[in-house]
Amino acid sequence: MLFRSAPAGPRRRALDFGCGVGRVTRPLSEHVDHAVGVDASPSMIERARTLHADTDRCSFVLNRAPHLARFADASFDVVYSRIVLQHLRPHLARRYIAELVRVLSAGGLMMMQLPETMTVDARDIFERAPVARGWKEHLPRGVVTRWLRAKYEWTIRTRQQPVMEMFGLPRDEVVALLSSAGGRILDILPDQSHGDPDVRRDRKSTRLNSSHVSES
């Protein structure tokens, strides 16, 4: 899918933004001269380096800064990011989108995924709750709903597990961000892999305009 969007583009270096343990970086390196995986988690980078120590076609870099200043302009011909930007707060996602375009070379290709703004209302959760079973099926729906709400709120207050936050940006804003950074949208495809059918999520393929590089 990534390379079908622009089969004739340059393929020297690729960036896998939010690489984790390198599950995508490694296969990506088979289509370019070298792939660089970047992640903010020291444990993920350490594991990625261990898992892929047998190849010199990919390398892994720890980056905890809110930018990609360690990479020069036009450093990569291919930029890939999926199921990553959605876990960054919107102000950081906006900054990184601009950075991903900045490090993209003239004629290079970027594919990124980001859902629309997440607006999950707790009332929707209760309305979509499974049909009550057991003793609850004999109670009025209003009573069951109040019981579910109390159980939900108690669970949120008492659970010890870390919370994975998810955010999004409106499609028009993302398109504007890419365009203002110098990118040209090639395609926008639906992507519902985050699991909520009520929230639209897109994959965007972007190619960098040559004029952007000449002006920067």
PDB file of C-alpha atoms in Angstrom:
ATOM      1  CA  MET A   1       0.000   0.000   0.000  1.00  0.00           C
ATOM      2  CA  LEU A   2       2.755   2.457   0.952  1.00  0.00           C
ATOM      3  CA  PHE A   3       4.837   2.102  -2.189  1.00  0.00           C
ATOM      4  CA  ARG A   4       1.872   1.664  -4.545  1.00  0.00           C
ATOM      5  CA  SER A   5       0.986   5.315  -3.882  1.00  0.00           C
ATOM      6  CA  ALA A   6       4.225   6.440  -5.566  1.00  0.00           C
ATOM      7  CA  PRO A   7       6.102   3.484  -7.086  1.00  0.00           C
ATOM      8  CA  ALA A   8       8.722   5.616  -8.821  1.00  0.00           C
ATOM      9  CA  GLY A   9       9.846   7.646  -5.798  1.00  0.00           C
ATOM     10  CA  PRO A  10      13.325   7.544  -4.220  1.00  0.00           C
ATOM     11  CA  ARG A  11      13.970   4.757  -1.699  1.00  0.00           C
ATOM     12  CA  ARG A  12      17.232   5.470   0.036  1.00  0.00           C
ATOM     13  CA  ARG A  13      16.319   6.027   3.708  1.00  0.00           C
ATOM     14  CA  ALA A  14      13.036   5.404   5.517  1.00  0.00           C
ATOM     15  CA  LEU A  15      11.772   6.593   8.891  1.00  0.00           C
ATOM     16  CA  ASP A  16       9.433   4.463  11.011  1.00  0.00           C
ATOM     17  CA  PHE A  17       8.061   6.946  13.538  1.00  0.00           C
ATOM     18  CA  GLY A  18       6.905   5.217  16.724  1.00  0.00           C
ATOM     19  CA  CYS A  19       8.613   1.965  15.795  1.00  0.00           C
ATOM     20  CA  GLY A  20       8.149   0.031  19.040  1.00  0.00           C
ATOM     21  CA  VAL A  21      10.232  -3.137  18.789  1.00  0.00           C
ATOM     22  CA  GLY A  22      10.703  -2.742  15.037  1.00  0.00           C
ATOM     23  CA  ARG A  23       7.986  -5.030  13.686  1.00  0.00           C
ATOM     24  CA  VAL A  24       7.460  -2.647  10.764  1.00  0.00           C
ATOM     25  CA  THR A  25      10.979  -1.215  10.571  1.00  0.00           C
ATOM     26  CA  ARG A  26      12.500  -4.545   9.613  1.00  0.00           C
ATOM     27  CA  PRO A  27      10.204  -5.313   6.647  1.00  0.00           C
ATOM     28  CA  LEU A  28      10.360  -1.648   5.631  1.00  0.00           C
ATOM     29  CA  SER A  29      14.140  -1.951   5.385  1.00  0.00           C
ATOM     30  CA  GLU A  30      13.705  -4.605   2.701  1.00  0.00           C
ATOM     31  CA  HIS A  31      12.305  -1.952   0.334  1.00  0.00           C
ATOM     32  CA  VAL A  32      14.870   0.805   0.982  1.00  0.00           C
ATOM     33  CA  ASP A  33      18.609   1.035   1.479  1.00  0.00           C
ATOM     34  CA  HIS A  34      18.233   1.683   5.207  1.00  0.00           C
ATOM     35  CA  ALA A  35      15.360   2.144   7.662  1.00  0.00           C
ATOM     36  CA  VAL A  36      15.527   4.076  10.926  1.00  0.00           C
ATOM     37  CA  GLY A  37      13.084   3.290  13.716  1.00  0.00           C
ATOM     38  CA  VAL A  38      12.369   6.042  16.236  1.00  0.00           C
ATOM     39  CA  ASP A  39      10.562   5.643  19.539  1.00  0.00           C
ATOM     40  CA  ALA A  40      10.245   7.487  22.857  1.00  0.00           C
ATOM     41  CA  SER A  41      10.447   4.302  24.949  1.00  0.00           C
ATOM     42  CA  PRO A  42      13.956   3.225  26.050  1.00  0.00           C
ATOM     43  CA  SER A  43      12.778  -0.354  26.640  1.00  0.00           C
ATOM     44  CA  MET A  44      11.258  -0.594  23.155  1.00  0.00           C
ATOM     45  CA  ILE A  45      14.418   0.706  21.497  1.00  0.00           C
ATOM     46  CA  GLU A  46      16.604  -1.650  23.526  1.00  0.00           C
ATOM     47  CA  ARG A  47      14.418  -4.597  22.569  1.00  0.00           C
ATOM     48  CA  ALA A  48      14.336  -3.563  18.899  1.00  0.00           C
ATOM     49  CA  ARG A  49      18.134  -3.383  18.780  1.00  0.00           C
ATOM     50  CA  THR A  50      18.353  -6.860  20.297  1.00  0.00           C
ATOM     51  CA  LEU A  51      15.759  -8.412  17.993  1.00  0.00           C
ATOM     52  CA  HIS A  52      17.292  -6.977  14.819  1.00  0.00           C
ATOM     53  CA  ALA A  53      20.979  -7.155  15.682  1.00  0.00           C
ATOM     54  CA  ASP A  54      21.477  -9.574  12.781  1.00  0.00           C
ATOM     55  CA  THR A  55      20.924  -6.932  10.096  1.00  0.00           C
ATOM     56  CA  ASP A  56      22.573  -3.632   9.213  1.00  0.00           C
ATOM     57  CA  ARG A  57      19.657  -2.518   7.027  1.00  0.00           C
ATOM     58  CA  CYS A  58      17.826  -0.943   9.973  1.00  0.00           C
ATOM     59  CA  SER A  59      18.817   0.981  13.085  1.00  0.00           C
ATOM     60  CA  PHE A  60      16.925   2.308  16.085  1.00  0.00           C
ATOM     61  CA  VAL A  61      17.041   5.707  17.740  1.00  0.00           C
ATOM     62  CA  LEU A  62      15.631   6.851  21.070  1.00  0.00           C
ATOM     63  CA  ASN A  63      13.951  10.242  20.788  1.00  0.00           C
ATOM     64  CA  ARG A  64      12.106  11.705  23.785  1.00  0.00           C
ATOM     65  CA  ALA A  65      12.155  15.290  22.556  1.00  0.00           C
ATOM     66  CA  PRO A  66       8.932  16.923  21.280  1.00  0.00           C
ATOM     67  CA  HIS A  67      10.558  17.307  17.865  1.00  0.00           C
ATOM     68  CA  LEU A  68      12.881  15.537  15.418  1.00  0.00           C
ATOM     69  CA  ALA A  69      15.680  18.103  15.454  1.00  0.00           C
ATOM     70  CA  ARG A  70      18.265  15.302  15.562  1.00  0.00           C
ATOM     71  CA  PHE A  71      17.415  14.677  11.890  1.00  0.00           C
ATOM     72  CA  ALA A  72      18.281  17.232   9.208  1.00  0.00           C
ATOM     73  CA  ASP A  73      15.791  18.529   6.658  1.00  0.00           C
ATOM     74  CA  ALA A  74      15.059  16.088   3.814  1.00  0.00           C
ATOM     75  CA  SER A  75      16.750  13.186   5.646  1.00  0.00           C
ATOM     76  CA  PHE A  76      14.312  10.483   4.496  1.00  0.00           C
ATOM     77  CA  ASP A  77      12.705   9.454   1.234  1.00  0.00           C
ATOM     78  CA  VAL A  78       9.991   7.467   3.009  1.00  0.00           C
ATOM     79  CA  VAL A  79       8.228   8.299   6.293  1.00  0.00           C
ATOM     80  CA  TYR A  80       5.763   5.914   7.919  1.00  0.00           C
ATOM     81  CA  SER A  81       3.686   6.263  11.097  1.00  0.00           C
ATOM     82  CA  ARG A  82       0.670   4.185  12.106  1.00  0.00           C
ATOM     83  CA  ILE A  83      -1.163   3.826  15.432  1.00  0.00           C
ATOM     84  CA  VAL A  84       1.261   6.320  16.987  1.00  0.00           C
ATOM     85  CA  LEU A  85       0.102   9.912  16.554  1.00  0.00           C
ATOM     86  CA  GLN A  86      -3.274   8.994  18.058  1.00  0.00           C
ATOM     87  CA  HIS A  87      -1.598   8.499  21.447  1.00  0.00           C
ATOM     88  CA  LEU A  88      -0.008  11.952  21.476  1.00  0.00           C
ATOM     89  CA  ARG A  89      -1.785  15.010  22.810  1.00  0.00           C
ATOM     90  CA  PRO A  90      -3.018  17.203  19.953  1.00  0.00           C
ATOM     91  CA  HIS A  91      -0.417  19.956  20.385  1.00  0.00           C
ATOM     92  CA  LEU A  92       2.358  17.349  20.121  1.00  0.00           C
ATOM     93  CA  ALA A  93       0.717  15.573  17.192  1.00  0.00           C
ATOM     94  CA  ARG A  94       0.549  18.871  15.290  1.00  0.00           C
ATOM     95  CA  ARG A  95       4.222  19.528  15.940  1.00  0.00           C
ATOM     96  CA  TYR A  96       5.284  16.049  14.878  1.00  0.00           C
ATOM     97  CA  ILE A  97       3.208  16.146  11.687  1.00  0.00           C
ATOM     98  CA  ALA A  98       5.124  19.251  10.612  1.00  0.00           C
ATOM     99  CA  GLU A  99       8.389  17.586  11.625  1.00  0.00           C
ATOM    100  CA  LEU A 100       7.632  14.442   9.633  1.00  0.00           C
ATOM    101  CA  VAL A 101       7.150  16.552   6.519  1.00  0.00           C
ATOM    102  CA  ARG A 102      10.289  18.569   7.274  1.00  0.00           C
ATOM    103  CA  VAL A 103      12.520  15.483   7.302  1.00  0.00           C
ATOM    104  CA  LEU A 104      10.952  14.188   4.065  1.00  0.00           C
ATOM    105  CA  SER A 105      13.018  14.644   0.918  1.00  0.00           C
ATOM    106  CA  ALA A 106      11.763  16.275  -2.275  1.00  0.00           C
ATOM    107  CA  GLY A 107       9.589  13.734  -4.064  1.00  0.00           C
ATOM    108  CA  GLY A 108       9.570  11.560  -0.949  1.00  0.00           C
ATOM    109  CA  LEU A 109       6.525   9.675   0.301  1.00  0.00           C
ATOM    110  CA  MET A 110       4.878   9.750   3.718  1.00  0.00           C
ATOM    111  CA  MET A 111       2.039   7.588   4.994  1.00  0.00           C
ATOM    112  CA  MET A 112       0.484   8.433   8.361  1.00  0.00           C
ATOM    113  CA  GLN A 113      -2.672   7.443  10.212  1.00  0.00           C
ATOM    114  CA  LEU A 114      -4.690   9.526  12.646  1.00  0.00           C
ATOM    115  CA  PRO A 115      -8.324   9.294  13.769  1.00  0.00           C
ATOM    116  CA  GLU A 116     -10.775  12.141  13.710  1.00  0.00           C
ATOM    117  CA  THR A 117     -11.277  13.948  17.031  1.00  0.00           C
ATOM    118  CA  MET A 118     -12.199  11.425  19.707  1.00  0.00           C
ATOM    119  CA  THR A 119     -15.460  12.448  21.390  1.00  0.00           C
ATOM    120  CA  VAL A 120     -16.532   9.405  23.389  1.00  0.00           C
ATOM    121  CA  ASP A 121     -19.394  10.349  25.687  1.00  0.00           C
ATOM    122  CA  ALA A 122     -19.905   8.204  28.777  1.00  0.00           C
ATOM    123  CA  ARG A 123     -23.643   8.251  28.059  1.00  0.00           C
ATOM    124  CA  ASP A 124     -22.970   6.465  24.773  1.00  0.00           C
ATOM    125  CA  ILE A 125     -21.154   3.711  26.636  1.00  0.00           C
ATOM    126  CA  PHE A 126     -24.188   3.009  28.793  1.00  0.00           C
ATOM    127  CA  GLU A 127     -26.605   3.235  25.885  1.00  0.00           C
ATOM    128  CA  ARG A 128     -24.543   0.668  23.984  1.00  0.00           C
ATOM    129  CA  ALA A 129     -24.149  -1.595  27.029  1.00  0.00           C
ATOM    130  CA  PRO A 130     -24.969  -5.298  26.482  1.00  0.00           C
ATOM    131  CA  VAL A 131     -28.449  -6.472  27.293  1.00  0.00           C
ATOM    132  CA  ALA A 132     -28.659  -7.155  31.033  1.00  0.00           C
ATOM    133  CA  ARG A 133     -28.510 -10.812  32.011  1.00  0.00           C
ATOM    134  CA  GLY A 134     -29.126 -12.741  35.208  1.00  0.00           C
ATOM    135  CA  TRP A 135     -30.753 -10.817  38.026  1.00  0.00           C
ATOM    136  CA  LYS A 136     -30.330  -7.508  36.158  1.00  0.00           C
ATOM    137  CA  GLU A 137     -32.708  -8.527  33.365  1.00  0.00           C
ATOM    138  CA  HIS A 138     -35.585  -8.408  35.840  1.00  0.00           C
ATOM    139  CA  LEU A 139     -34.922  -4.778  36.773  1.00  0.00           C
ATOM    140  CA  PRO A 140     -36.072  -1.614  34.970  1.00  0.00           C
ATOM    141  CA  ARG A 141     -33.557  -0.343  32.418  1.00  0.00           C
ATOM    142  CA  GLY A 142     -33.090   2.894  34.348  1.00  0.00           C
ATOM    143  CA  VAL A 143     -31.993   0.973  37.442  1.00  0.00           C
ATOM    144  CA  VAL A 144     -29.552  -1.140  35.411  1.00  0.00           C
ATOM    145  CA  THR A 145     -28.115   1.973  33.748  1.00  0.00           C
ATOM    146  CA  ARG A 146     -27.517   3.647  37.116  1.00  0.00           C
ATOM    147  CA  TRP A 147     -25.883   0.475  38.431  1.00  0.00           C
ATOM    148  CA  LEU A 148     -23.603   0.281  35.369  1.00  0.00           C
ATOM    149  CA  ARG A 149     -22.676   3.957  35.756  1.00  0.00           C
ATOM    150  CA  ALA A 150     -21.774   3.476  39.433  1.00  0.00           C
ATOM    151  CA  LYS A 151     -19.747   0.349  38.599  1.00  0.00           C
ATOM    152  CA  TYR A 152     -17.932   2.164  35.785  1.00  0.00           C
ATOM    153  CA  GLU A 153     -17.069   5.177  37.943  1.00  0.00           C
ATOM    154  CA  TRP A 154     -15.889   2.932  40.800  1.00  0.00           C
ATOM    155  CA  THR A 155     -13.679   0.963  38.399  1.00  0.00           C
ATOM    156  CA  ILE A 156     -12.108   4.159  37.021  1.00  0.00           C
ATOM    157  CA  ARG A 157     -11.345   5.463  40.524  1.00  0.00           C
ATOM    158  CA  THR A 158      -9.874   2.257  41.914  1.00  0.00           C
ATOM    159  CA  ARG A 159      -8.027   0.606  39.051  1.00  0.00           C
ATOM    160  CA  GLN A 160      -4.256   0.543  39.250  1.00  0.00           C
ATOM    161  CA  GLN A 161      -3.462  -0.113  35.600  1.00  0.00           C
ATOM    162  CA  PRO A 162      -1.973   2.735  33.541  1.00  0.00           C
ATOM    163  CA  VAL A 163      -4.385   4.500  31.222  1.00  0.00           C
ATOM    164  CA  MET A 164      -3.680   4.624  27.483  1.00  0.00           C
ATOM    165  CA  GLU A 165      -4.971   7.923  26.185  1.00  0.00           C
ATOM    166  CA  MET A 166      -6.181   8.394  22.626  1.00  0.00           C
ATOM    167  CA  PHE A 167      -6.684  11.623  20.727  1.00  0.00           C
ATOM    168  CA  GLY A 168      -7.426  12.759  17.207  1.00  0.00           C
ATOM    169  CA  LEU A 169      -7.570  15.769  14.929  1.00  0.00           C
ATOM    170  CA  PRO A 170     -10.216  16.803  12.401  1.00  0.00           C
ATOM    171  CA  ARG A 171      -9.412  15.723   8.856  1.00  0.00           C
ATOM    172  CA  ASP A 172      -9.474  19.285   7.485  1.00  0.00           C
ATOM    173  CA  GLU A 173      -6.953  20.399  10.099  1.00  0.00           C
ATOM    174  CA  VAL A 174      -4.573  17.525   9.314  1.00  0.00           C
ATOM    175  CA  VAL A 175      -4.791  18.245   5.586  1.00  0.00           C
ATOM    176  CA  ALA A 176      -4.060  21.913   6.277  1.00  0.00           C
ATOM    177  CA  LEU A 177      -1.084  21.006   8.480  1.00  0.00           C
ATOM    178  CA  LEU A 178       0.394  18.762   5.789  1.00  0.00           C
ATOM    179  CA  SER A 179      -0.161  21.330   3.071  1.00  0.00           C
ATOM    180  CA  SER A 180       1.272  24.243   5.052  1.00  0.00           C
ATOM    181  CA  ALA A 181       4.392  22.175   5.768  1.00  0.00           C
ATOM    182  CA  GLY A 182       4.891  21.668   2.033  1.00  0.00           C
ATOM    183  CA  GLY A 183       3.255  18.309   1.448  1.00  0.00           C
ATOM    184  CA  ARG A 184       0.875  17.343  -1.338  1.00  0.00           C
ATOM    185  CA  ILE A 185      -1.916  14.898  -0.483  1.00  0.00           C
ATOM    186  CA  LEU A 186      -1.917  11.876  -2.778  1.00  0.00           C
ATOM    187  CA  ASP A 187      -4.669   9.841  -1.178  1.00  0.00           C
ATOM    188  CA  ILE A 188      -6.865   9.590   1.933  1.00  0.00           C
ATOM    189  CA  LEU A 189      -8.176   6.140   2.807  1.00  0.00           C
ATOM    190  CA  PRO A 190     -10.517   5.018   5.597  1.00  0.00           C
ATOM    191  CA  ASP A 191      -8.925   3.025   8.408  1.00  0.00           C
ATOM    192  CA  GLN A 192     -10.959   1.666  11.324  1.00  0.00           C
ATOM    193  CA  SER A 193      -8.226  -0.430  12.952  1.00  0.00           C
ATOM    194  CA  HIS A 194      -8.475   1.420  16.259  1.00  0.00           C
ATOM    195  CA  GLY A 195     -11.713  -0.447  16.908  1.00  0.00           C
ATOM    196  CA  ASP A 196     -14.455   2.177  17.337  1.00  0.00           C
ATOM    197  CA  PRO A 197     -16.735   2.196  14.263  1.00  0.00           C
ATOM    198  CA  ASP A 198     -18.218   5.543  15.322  1.00  0.00           C
ATOM    199  CA  VAL A 199     -14.938   7.426  14.964  1.00  0.00           C
ATOM    200  CA  ARG A 200     -13.533   7.983  11.489  1.00  0.00           C
ATOM    201  CA  ARG A 201      -9.881   7.289  11.056  1.00  0.00           C
ATOM    202  CA  ASP A 202      -7.820   7.896   7.945  1.00  0.00           C
ATOM    203  CA  ARG A 203      -4.567   6.872   6.340  1.00  0.00           C
ATOM    204  CA  LYS A 204      -3.011   9.715   4.421  1.00  0.00           C
ATOM    205  CA  SER A 205      -0.378   9.415   1.743  1.00  0.00           C
ATOM    206  CA  THR A 206       1.628  12.579   1.219  1.00  0.00           C
ATOM    207  CA  ARG A 207       4.335  13.517  -1.213  1.00  0.00           C
ATOM    208  CA  LEU A 208       6.612  16.481  -0.633  1.00  0.00           C
ATOM    209  CA  ASN A 209       6.528  19.259  -3.189  1.00  0.00           C
ATOM    210  CA  SER A 210       9.936  20.160  -4.563  1.00  0.00           C
ATOM    211  CA  SER A 211       9.161  23.844  -3.960  1.00  0.00           C
ATOM    212  CA  HIS A 212       9.126  23.258  -0.236  1.00  0.00           C
ATOM    213  CA  VAL A 213      12.695  22.058  -0.171  1.00  0.00           C
ATOM    214  CA  SER A 214      13.963  24.828  -2.431  1.00  0.00           C
ATOM    215  CA  GLU A 215      12.402  27.464  -0.213  1.00  0.00           C
ATOM    216  CA  SER A 216      13.562  26.088   3.112  1.00  0.00           C
TER     217      SER A 216
END
